[in-house]
Short mmCIF file of C-alpha atoms and ligand atoms in Angstrom, two decimals:
data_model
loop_
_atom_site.label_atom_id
_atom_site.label_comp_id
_atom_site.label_asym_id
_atom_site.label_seq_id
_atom_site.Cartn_x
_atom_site.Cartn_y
_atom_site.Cartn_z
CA UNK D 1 41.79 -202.09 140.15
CA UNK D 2 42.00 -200.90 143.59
CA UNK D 3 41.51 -203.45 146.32
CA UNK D 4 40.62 -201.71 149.25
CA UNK D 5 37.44 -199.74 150.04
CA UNK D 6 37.09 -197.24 152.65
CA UNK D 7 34.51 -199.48 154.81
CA UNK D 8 37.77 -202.32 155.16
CA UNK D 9 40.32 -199.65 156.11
CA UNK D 10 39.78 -200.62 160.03
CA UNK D 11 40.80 -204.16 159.08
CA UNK D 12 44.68 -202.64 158.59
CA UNK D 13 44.88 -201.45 161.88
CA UNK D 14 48.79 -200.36 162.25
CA UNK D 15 49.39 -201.35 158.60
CA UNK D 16 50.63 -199.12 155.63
CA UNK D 17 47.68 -198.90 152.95
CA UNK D 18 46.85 -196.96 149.77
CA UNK D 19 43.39 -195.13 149.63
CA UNK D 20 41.57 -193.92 146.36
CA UNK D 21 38.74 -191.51 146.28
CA UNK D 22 37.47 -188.79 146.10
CA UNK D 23 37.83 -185.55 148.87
CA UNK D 24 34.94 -185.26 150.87
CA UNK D 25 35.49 -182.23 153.23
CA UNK D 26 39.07 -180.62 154.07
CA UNK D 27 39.30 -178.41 157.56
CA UNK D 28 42.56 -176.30 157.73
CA UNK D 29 44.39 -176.37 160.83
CA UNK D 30 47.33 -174.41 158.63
CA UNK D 31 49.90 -177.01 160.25
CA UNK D 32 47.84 -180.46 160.31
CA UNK D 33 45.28 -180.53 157.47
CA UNK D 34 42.25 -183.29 158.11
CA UNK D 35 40.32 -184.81 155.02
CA UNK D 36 37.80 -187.00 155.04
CA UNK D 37 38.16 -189.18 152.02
CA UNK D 38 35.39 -190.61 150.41
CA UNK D 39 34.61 -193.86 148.28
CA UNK D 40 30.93 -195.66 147.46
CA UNK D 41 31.43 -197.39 150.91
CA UNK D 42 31.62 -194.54 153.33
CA UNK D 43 34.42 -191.83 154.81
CA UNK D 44 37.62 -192.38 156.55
CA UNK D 45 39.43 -189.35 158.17
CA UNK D 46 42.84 -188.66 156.68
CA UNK D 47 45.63 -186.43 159.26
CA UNK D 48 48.27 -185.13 156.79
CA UNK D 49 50.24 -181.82 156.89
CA UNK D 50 51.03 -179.06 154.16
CA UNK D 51 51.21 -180.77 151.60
CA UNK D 52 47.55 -181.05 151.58
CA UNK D 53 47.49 -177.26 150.96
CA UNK D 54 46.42 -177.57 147.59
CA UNK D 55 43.92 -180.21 147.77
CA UNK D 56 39.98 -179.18 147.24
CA UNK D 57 36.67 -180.79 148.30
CA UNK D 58 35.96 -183.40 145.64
CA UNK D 59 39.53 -184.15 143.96
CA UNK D 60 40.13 -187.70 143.36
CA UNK D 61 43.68 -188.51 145.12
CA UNK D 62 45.67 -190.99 146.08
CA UNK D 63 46.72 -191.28 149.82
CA UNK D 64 49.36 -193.46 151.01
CA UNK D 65 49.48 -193.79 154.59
CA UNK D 66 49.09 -195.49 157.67
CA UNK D 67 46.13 -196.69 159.92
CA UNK D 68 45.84 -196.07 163.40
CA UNK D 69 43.48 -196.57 166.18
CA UNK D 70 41.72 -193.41 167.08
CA UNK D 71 42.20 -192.38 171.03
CA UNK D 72 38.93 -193.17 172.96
CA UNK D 73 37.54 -189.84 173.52
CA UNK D 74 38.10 -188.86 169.23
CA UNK D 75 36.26 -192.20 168.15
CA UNK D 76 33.20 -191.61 165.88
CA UNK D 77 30.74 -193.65 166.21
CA UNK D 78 28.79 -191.98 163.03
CA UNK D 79 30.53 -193.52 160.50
CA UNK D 80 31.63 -197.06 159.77
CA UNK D 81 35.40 -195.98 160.20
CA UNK D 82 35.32 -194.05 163.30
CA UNK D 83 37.11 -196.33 165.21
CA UNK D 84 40.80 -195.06 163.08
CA UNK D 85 42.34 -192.22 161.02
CA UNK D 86 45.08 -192.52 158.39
CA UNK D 87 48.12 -190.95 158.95
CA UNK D 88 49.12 -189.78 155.82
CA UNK D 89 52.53 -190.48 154.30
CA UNK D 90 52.24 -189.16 150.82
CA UNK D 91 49.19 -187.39 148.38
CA UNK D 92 48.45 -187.47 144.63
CA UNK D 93 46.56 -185.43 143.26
CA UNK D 94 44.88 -187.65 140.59
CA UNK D 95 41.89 -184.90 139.12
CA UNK D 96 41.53 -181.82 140.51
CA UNK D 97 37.52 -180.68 140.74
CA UNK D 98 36.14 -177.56 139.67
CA UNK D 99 33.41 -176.28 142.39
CA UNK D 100 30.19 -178.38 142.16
CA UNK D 101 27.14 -176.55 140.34
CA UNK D 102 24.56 -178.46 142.62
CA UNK D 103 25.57 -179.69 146.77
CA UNK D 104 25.67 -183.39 147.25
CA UNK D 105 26.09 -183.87 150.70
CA UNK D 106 22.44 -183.11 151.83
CA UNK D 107 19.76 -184.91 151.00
CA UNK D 108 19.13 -183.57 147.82
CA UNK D 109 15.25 -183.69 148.07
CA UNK D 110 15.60 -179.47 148.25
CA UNK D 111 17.49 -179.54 144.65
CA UNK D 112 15.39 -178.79 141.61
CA UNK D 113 14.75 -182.13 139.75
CA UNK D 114 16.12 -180.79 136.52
CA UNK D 115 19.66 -179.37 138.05
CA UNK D 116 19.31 -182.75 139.84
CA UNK D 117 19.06 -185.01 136.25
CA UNK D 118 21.48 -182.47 134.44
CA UNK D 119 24.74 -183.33 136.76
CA UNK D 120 23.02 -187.08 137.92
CA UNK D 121 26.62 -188.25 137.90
CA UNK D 122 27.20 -185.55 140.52
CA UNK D 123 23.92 -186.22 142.21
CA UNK D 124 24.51 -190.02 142.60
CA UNK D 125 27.90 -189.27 144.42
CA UNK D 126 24.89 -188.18 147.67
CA UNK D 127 25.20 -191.24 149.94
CA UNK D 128 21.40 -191.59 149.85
CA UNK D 129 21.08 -192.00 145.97
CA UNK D 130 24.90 -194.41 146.24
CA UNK D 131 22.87 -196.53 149.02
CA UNK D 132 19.21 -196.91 146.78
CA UNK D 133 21.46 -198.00 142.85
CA UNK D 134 23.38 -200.49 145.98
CA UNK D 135 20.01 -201.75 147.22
CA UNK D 136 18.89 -202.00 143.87
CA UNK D 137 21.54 -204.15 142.22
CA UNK D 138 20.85 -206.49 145.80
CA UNK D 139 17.21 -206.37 145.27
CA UNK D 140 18.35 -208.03 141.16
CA UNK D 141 20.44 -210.25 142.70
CA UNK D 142 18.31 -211.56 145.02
CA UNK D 143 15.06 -212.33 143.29
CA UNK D 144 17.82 -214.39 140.79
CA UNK D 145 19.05 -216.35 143.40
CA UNK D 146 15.70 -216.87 144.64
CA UNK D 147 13.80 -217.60 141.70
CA UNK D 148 16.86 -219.49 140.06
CA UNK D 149 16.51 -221.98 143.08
CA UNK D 150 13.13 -222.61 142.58
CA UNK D 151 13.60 -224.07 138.69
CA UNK D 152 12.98 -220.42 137.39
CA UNK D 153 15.38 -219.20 133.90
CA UNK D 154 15.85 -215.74 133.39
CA UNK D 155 15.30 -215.00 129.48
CA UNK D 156 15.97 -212.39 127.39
CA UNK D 157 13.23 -211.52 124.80
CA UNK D 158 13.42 -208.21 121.90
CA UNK D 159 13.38 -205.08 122.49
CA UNK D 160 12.76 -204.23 118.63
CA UNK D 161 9.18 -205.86 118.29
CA UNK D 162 6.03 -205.52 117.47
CA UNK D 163 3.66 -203.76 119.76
CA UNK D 164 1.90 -205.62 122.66
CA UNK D 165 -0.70 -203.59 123.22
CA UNK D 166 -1.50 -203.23 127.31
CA UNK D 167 -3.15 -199.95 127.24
CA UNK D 168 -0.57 -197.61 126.55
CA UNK D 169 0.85 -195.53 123.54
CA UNK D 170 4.00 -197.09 122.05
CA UNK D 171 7.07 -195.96 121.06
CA UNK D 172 8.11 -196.54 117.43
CA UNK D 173 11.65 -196.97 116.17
CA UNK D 174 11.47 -196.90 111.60
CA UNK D 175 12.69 -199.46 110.02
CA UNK D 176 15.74 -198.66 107.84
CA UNK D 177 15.38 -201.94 106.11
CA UNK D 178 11.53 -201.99 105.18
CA UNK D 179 10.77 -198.34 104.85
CA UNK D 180 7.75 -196.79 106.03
CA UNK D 181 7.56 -199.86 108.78
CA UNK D 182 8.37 -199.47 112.37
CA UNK D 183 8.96 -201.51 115.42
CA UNK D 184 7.67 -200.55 118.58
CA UNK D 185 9.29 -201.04 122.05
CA UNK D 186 7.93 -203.46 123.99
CA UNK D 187 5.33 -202.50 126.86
CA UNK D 188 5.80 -205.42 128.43
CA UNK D 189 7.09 -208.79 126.64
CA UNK D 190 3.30 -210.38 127.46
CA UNK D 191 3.07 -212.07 124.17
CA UNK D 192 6.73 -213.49 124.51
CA UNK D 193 6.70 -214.82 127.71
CA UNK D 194 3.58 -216.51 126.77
CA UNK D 195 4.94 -217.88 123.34
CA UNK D 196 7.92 -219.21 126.14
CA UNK D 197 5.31 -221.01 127.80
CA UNK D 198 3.98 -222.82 124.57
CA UNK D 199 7.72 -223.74 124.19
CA UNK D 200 7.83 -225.85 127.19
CA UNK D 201 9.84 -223.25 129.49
CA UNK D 202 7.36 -223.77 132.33
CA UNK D 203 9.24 -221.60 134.68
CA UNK D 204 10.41 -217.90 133.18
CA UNK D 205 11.67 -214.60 134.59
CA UNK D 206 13.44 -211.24 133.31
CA UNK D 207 14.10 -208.30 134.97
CA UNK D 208 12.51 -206.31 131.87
CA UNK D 209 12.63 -202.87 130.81
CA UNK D 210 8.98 -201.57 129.21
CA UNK D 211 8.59 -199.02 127.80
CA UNK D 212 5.55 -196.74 127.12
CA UNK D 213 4.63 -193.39 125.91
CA UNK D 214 2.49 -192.17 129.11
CA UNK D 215 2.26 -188.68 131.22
CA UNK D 216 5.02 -189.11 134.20
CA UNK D 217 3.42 -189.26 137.77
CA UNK D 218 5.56 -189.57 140.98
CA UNK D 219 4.79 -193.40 141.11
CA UNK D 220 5.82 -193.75 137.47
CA UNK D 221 8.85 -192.92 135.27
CA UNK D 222 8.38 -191.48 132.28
CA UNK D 223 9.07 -193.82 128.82
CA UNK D 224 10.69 -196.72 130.54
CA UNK D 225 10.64 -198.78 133.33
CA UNK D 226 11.62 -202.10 134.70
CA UNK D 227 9.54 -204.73 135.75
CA UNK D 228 10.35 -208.67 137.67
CA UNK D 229 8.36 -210.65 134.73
CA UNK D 230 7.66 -213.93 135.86
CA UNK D 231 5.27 -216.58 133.84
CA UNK D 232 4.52 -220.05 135.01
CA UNK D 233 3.26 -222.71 133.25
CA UNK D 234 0.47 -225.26 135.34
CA UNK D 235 -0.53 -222.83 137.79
CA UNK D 236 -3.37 -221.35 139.63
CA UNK D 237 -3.40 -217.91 141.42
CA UNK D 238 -3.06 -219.60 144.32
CA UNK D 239 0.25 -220.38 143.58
CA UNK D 240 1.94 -216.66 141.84
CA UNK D 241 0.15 -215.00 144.81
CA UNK D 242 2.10 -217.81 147.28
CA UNK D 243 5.21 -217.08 144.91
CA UNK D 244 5.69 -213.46 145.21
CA UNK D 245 4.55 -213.29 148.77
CA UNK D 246 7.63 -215.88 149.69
CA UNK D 247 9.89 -213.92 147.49
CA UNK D 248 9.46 -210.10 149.01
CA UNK D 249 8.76 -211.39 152.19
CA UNK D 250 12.52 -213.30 152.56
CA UNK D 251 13.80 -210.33 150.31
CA UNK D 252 12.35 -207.98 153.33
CA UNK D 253 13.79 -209.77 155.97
CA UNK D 254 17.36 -210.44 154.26
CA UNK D 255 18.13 -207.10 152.68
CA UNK D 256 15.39 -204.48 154.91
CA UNK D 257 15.48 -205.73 158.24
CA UNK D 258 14.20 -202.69 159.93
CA UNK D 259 11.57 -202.86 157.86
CA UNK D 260 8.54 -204.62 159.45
CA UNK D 261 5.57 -206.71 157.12
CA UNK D 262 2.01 -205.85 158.97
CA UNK D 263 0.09 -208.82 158.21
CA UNK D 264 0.90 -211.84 157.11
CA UNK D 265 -0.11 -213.97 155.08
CA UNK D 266 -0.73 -210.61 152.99
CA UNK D 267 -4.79 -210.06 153.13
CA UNK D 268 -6.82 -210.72 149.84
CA UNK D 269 -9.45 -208.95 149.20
CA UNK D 270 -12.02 -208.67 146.00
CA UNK D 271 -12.45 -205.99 143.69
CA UNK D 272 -15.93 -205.23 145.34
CA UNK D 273 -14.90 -205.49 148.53
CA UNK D 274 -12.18 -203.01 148.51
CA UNK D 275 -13.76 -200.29 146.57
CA UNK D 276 -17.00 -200.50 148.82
CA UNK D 277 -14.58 -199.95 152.03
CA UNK D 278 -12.07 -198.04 150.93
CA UNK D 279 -13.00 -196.14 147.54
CA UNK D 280 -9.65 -197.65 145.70
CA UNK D 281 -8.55 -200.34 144.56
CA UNK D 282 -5.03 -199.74 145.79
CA UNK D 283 -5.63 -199.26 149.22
CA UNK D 284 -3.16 -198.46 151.87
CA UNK D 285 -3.25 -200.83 155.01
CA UNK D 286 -0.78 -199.01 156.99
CA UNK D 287 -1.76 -199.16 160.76
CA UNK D 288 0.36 -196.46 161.24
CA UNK D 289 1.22 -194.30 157.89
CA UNK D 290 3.51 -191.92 160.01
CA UNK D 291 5.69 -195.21 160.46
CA UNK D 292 8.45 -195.16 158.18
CA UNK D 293 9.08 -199.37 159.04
CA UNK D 294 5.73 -200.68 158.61
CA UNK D 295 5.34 -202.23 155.14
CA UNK D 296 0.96 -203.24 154.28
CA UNK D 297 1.37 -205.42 151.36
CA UNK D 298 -1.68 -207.22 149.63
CA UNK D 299 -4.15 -208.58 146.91
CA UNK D 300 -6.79 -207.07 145.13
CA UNK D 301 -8.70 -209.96 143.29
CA UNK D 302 -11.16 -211.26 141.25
CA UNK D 303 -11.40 -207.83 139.35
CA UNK D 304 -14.27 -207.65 136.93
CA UNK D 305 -12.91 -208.52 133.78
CA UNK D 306 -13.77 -205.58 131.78
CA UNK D 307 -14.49 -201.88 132.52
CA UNK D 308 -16.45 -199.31 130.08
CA UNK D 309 -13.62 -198.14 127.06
CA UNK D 310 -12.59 -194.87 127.73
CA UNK D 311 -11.01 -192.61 124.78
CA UNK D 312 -7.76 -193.39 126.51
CA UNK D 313 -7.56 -197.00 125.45
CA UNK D 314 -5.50 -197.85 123.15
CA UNK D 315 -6.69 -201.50 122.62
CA UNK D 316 -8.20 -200.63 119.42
CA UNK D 317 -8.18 -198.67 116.19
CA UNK D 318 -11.82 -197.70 116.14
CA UNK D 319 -12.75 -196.39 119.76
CA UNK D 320 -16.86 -197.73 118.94
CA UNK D 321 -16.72 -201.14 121.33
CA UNK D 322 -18.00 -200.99 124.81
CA UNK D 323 -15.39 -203.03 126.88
CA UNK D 324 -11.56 -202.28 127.90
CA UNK D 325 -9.66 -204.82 129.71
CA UNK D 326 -9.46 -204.35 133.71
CA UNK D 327 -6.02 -205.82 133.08
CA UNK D 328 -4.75 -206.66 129.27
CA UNK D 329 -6.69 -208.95 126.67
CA UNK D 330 -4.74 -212.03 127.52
CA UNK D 331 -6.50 -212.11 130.99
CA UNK D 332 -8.88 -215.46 131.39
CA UNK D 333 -12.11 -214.75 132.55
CA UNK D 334 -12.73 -216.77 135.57
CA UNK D 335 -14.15 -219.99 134.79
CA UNK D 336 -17.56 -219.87 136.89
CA UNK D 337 -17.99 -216.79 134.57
CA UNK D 338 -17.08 -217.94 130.90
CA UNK D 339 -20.95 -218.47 129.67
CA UNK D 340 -21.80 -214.60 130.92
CA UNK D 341 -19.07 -213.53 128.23
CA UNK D 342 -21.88 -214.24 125.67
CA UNK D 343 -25.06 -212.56 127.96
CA UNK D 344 -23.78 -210.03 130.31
CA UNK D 345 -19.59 -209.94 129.73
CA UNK D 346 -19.17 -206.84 132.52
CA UNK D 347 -20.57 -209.07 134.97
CA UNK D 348 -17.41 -212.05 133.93
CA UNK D 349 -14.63 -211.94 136.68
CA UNK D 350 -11.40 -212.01 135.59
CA UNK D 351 -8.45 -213.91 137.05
CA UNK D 352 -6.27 -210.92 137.71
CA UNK D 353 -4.23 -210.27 141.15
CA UNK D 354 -2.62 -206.93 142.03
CA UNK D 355 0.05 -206.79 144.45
CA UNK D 356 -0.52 -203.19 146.76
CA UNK D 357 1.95 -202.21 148.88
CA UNK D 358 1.54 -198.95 151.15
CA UNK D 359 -1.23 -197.90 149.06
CA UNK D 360 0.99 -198.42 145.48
CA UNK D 361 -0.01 -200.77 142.99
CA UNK D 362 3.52 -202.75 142.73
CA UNK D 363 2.14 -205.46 140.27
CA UNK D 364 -0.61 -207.10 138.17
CA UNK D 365 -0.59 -210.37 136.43
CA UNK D 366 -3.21 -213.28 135.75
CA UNK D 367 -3.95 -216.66 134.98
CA UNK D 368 -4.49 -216.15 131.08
CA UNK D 369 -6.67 -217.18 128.49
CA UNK D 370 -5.42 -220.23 126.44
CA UNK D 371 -8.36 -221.37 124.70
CA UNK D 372 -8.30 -219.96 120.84
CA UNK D 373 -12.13 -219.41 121.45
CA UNK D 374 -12.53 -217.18 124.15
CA UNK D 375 -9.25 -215.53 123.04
CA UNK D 376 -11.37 -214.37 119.81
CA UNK D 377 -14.49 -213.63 121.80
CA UNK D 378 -12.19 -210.57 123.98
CA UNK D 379 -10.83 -209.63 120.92
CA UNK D 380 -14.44 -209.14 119.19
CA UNK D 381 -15.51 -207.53 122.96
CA UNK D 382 -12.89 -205.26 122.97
CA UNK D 383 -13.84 -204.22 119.40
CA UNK D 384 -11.26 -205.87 117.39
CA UNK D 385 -11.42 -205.96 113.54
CA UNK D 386 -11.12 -209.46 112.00
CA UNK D 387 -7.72 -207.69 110.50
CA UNK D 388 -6.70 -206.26 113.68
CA UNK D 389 -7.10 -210.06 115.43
CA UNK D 390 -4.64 -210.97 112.33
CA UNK D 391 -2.45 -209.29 114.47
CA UNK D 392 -2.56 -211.91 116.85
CA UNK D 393 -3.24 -214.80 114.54
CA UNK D 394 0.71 -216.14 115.86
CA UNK D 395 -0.83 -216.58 119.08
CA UNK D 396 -3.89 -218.04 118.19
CA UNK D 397 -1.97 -220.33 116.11
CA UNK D 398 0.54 -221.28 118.60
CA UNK D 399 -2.15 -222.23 121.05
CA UNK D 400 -2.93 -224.94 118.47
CA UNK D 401 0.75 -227.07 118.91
CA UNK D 402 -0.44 -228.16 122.45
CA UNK D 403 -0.15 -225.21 124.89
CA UNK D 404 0.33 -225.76 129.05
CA UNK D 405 -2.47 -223.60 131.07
CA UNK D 406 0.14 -220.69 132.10
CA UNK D 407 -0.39 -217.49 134.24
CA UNK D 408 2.10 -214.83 135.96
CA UNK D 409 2.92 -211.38 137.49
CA UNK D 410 5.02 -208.59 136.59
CA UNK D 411 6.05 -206.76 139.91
CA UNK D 412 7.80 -203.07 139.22
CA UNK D 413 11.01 -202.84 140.43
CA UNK D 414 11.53 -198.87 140.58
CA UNK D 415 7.67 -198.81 141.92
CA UNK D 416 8.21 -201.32 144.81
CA UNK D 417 11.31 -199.91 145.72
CA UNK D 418 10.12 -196.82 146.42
CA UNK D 419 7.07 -197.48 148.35
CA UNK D 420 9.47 -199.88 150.13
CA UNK D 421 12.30 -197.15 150.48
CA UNK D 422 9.77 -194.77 151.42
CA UNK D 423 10.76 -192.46 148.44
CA UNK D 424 8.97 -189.73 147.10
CA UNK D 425 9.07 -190.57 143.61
CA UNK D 426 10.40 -193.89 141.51
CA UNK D 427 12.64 -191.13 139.98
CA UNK D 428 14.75 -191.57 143.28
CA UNK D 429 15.46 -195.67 142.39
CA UNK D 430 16.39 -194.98 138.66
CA UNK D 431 19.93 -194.28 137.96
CA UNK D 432 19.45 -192.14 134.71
CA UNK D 433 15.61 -191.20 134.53
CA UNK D 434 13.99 -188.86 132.10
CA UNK D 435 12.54 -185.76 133.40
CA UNK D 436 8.51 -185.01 133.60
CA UNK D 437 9.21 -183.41 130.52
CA UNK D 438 10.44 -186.26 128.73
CA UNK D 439 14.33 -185.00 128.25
CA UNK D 440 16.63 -187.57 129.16
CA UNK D 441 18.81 -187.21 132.58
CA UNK D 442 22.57 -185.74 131.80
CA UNK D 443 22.33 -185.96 127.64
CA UNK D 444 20.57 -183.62 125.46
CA UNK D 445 18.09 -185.55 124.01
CA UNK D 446 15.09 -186.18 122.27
CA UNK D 447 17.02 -184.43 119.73
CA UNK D 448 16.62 -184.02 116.20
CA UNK D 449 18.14 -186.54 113.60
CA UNK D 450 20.31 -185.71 110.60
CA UNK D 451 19.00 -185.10 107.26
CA UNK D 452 21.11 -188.12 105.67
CA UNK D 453 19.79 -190.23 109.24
CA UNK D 454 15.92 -189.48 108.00
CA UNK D 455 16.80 -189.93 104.16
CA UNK D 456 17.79 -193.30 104.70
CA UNK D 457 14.47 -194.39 107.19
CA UNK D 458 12.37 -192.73 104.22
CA UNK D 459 11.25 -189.87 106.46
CA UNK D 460 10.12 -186.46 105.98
CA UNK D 461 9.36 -184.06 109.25
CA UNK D 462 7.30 -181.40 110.03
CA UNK D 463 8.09 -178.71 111.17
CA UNK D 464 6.27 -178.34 115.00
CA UNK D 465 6.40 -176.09 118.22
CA UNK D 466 6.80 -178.36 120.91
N1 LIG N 501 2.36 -207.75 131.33
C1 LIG N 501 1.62 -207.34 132.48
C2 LIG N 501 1.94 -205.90 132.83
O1 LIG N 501 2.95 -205.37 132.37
C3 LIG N 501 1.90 -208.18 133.68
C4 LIG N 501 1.36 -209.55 133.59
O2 LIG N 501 0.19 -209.72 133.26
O3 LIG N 501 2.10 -210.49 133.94
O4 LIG N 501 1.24 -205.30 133.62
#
């Protein structure tokens, strides 16, 4: 393992180090040959001679050499090492590089997305997408630290399950074992984390992936995405709203200190309220949308707890009932509003925050339902069969063995990064995403499977133009 990144190299002033990395630029001075050589921490200028002749842009080498204070007038105050130079003693030549098919030291917002997702490994060497998969991986770190402190435990829950059905299409995956079955990705683990709840957890988080078959948009990957599910047992909204705000507004401060929180504490405003004023119910508070610091975060509440089913819900198998959930079917209505469920149910409130930032929706959650009653009255609202509530008869059942009032939140991670980052899609956050068309970044794929893979799931295609 190497143990020194380009950032440190000013820390050796005078001393004799070895560098590894890759070759960032090379200007020819036939005689003295500069380099600047590059690592995921930044560039350090490298002085060497003729022996350098050979070397091109984006080789991986290995310099030995020595550090030395640059003279006054030649420091760079640009980079992080532009206070010294190396003065090379010896080069390898670890892998030469064949010329890049796509530039990576612009921006990269002027490269077609799908050269962009073919050569991602090239396109994450840009210091822009290095610096977003580095706040990232803080941004994880930090909300476990946080949340860890606060009694939280992260748990891991299946990614083979049975569908939990928020209002998307699922993906299926057959079943090799029971043939003709499939499992379906999870779009969220909503039923888990509140099975964790009956088991006494009281305090749960993942950083999730969901997954769900939907059109791409720029504020949403396509197939998968990854989401901060939290779930608390003895709560009111009061308290996740409280929650989250203390968590992104210390995450702000720590890891995005140019970045400056409008109001605080965050406004909360009704359903009504917003869509009277501003027409959305995501809207953006910015003072100053031209300013790339200011971050508007806040709630949209007490949501009505149903809207009119569309032909794009998926709730149900029969597409006759009235009433969609606002938010999912788990969502308790609020409890002013429980009778109206029986007389005038688009009238109930439900108890469902969103979190908005910059004019994205970053989050949703609620206080849910934990009454086996009311459970079954949404489920015959939303036009559920008495076999398709079997579905759900595990969660009716284990609200029977003594179940803790629980609620939560699921911010997205790739979502609030990007309104937070100021990125023009959540595409820009995601390390490997799949294209608008549904093709994965770098690999081939969908692709088809073998003829011996289908024979043993017990499937037959069709032949389609897709
Ligand atoms: N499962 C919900 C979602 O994915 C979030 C929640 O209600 O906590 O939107």
């Amino acid at each position: 393992m190497k143990d020194l990144f380009v950032k440190d190299t000013p820390l050796h002033i005078d001393n004799e180090i070895e560098l590894l990395g890759w070759v960032e630029t090379k200007r020819d001075h036939k005689k003295i040959i500069f380099l600047d050589i590059r690592d995921r921490t930044g560039i350090v200028q490298v002085v060497g001679d003729t022996r350098l002749a050979d070397v091109s842009t984006e080789d991986v080498v290995k310099i030995t050499g020595k550090v030395k204070k640059r003279p006054e007038r030649l420091i760079n105050p640009k980079i992080v090492t532009g206070e010294i130079e190396i003065e090379m003693t010896n080069i390898e030549i670890i892998s030469k590089a064949a010329p890049l098919p796509i530039p990576i030291d612009t921006d990269g917002y002027e490269i077609d997305e799908e050269a962009r997702f073919k050569y991602r490994y090239l396109d994450l060497r840009r210091a822009r997408m290095t610096r977003n998969l580095v706040l990232r991986s803080q941004t994880l770190m930090f909300i476990r630290n946080f949340l860890t402190k606060k009694s939280f435990i992260e748990v891991e829950t299946p990614i083979l399950t049975k569908t939990t059905p928020e209002g998307a299409r699922d993906f299926l995956v057959p079943s090799r074992l029971k043939k003709g079955q499939f499992y379906a990705l999870p779009q969220s683990p909503q039923q888990y984390k509140q099975l964790l709840m009956v088991a006494g957890i009281e305090r749960y988080f993942q950083i999730a992936r969901c997954f769900r078959d939907e059109d791409p948009r720029k504020d949403r990957a396509y197939g998968e995405f990854t989401q901060l599910d939290i779930e608390m047992s003895f709560v009111t909204q009061e308290d996740i709203m409280s929650l989250t705000e203390d968590l992104f507004t210390s995450m702000v401060k720590e890891l995005f200190p140019d970045k400056k929180i409008s109001q605080t504490p965050w406004p909360r405003l009704s359903h009504s309220e917003v869509m009277k004023k501003y027409g959305t119910d995501k809207p953006d508070l910015r003072k100053d949308t031209n300013d790339p610091s200011e971050l508007a975060f806040s709630w949209t509440i007490d949501f009505p707890l149903f809207t009119e089913q569309s032909d794009e819900d998926f709730y149900h198998g029969s597409g006759k009932a009235k009433f969609a959930p606002s938010h999912h079917m788990f969502t308790a209505p609020h409890p002013d509003d429980v009778t109206l469920l029986e007389t005038d149910p688009m009238k109930v409130r439900g108890q469902q925050h969103d979190l908005i930032l910059n004019g994205f929706e970053v989050g949703g959650g609620s206080i849910r339902i934990h009454d086996s009653k009311i459970q079954t009255k949404v489920f015959d609202l939303i036009g559920f069969s008495k076999d398709q509530q079997k579905q759900f008869a595990h969660m009716l059942e284990a609200f029977s063995y003594g179940v803790p009032p629980h609620g939560g939140i699921a911010p997205g991670i790739d979502r609030l990064l990007m309104a937070l980052l100021g990125e023009p899609s959540v595409r820009e956050l995601i390390a490997f995403p799949a294209s608008s068309g549904g093709k994965i970044a770098v690999m081939d794929g969908p692709s088809k499977a073998t003829d011996e893979q289908l024979a043993e799931l017990g499937i037959r295609t069709i032949e389609v133009d897709n």
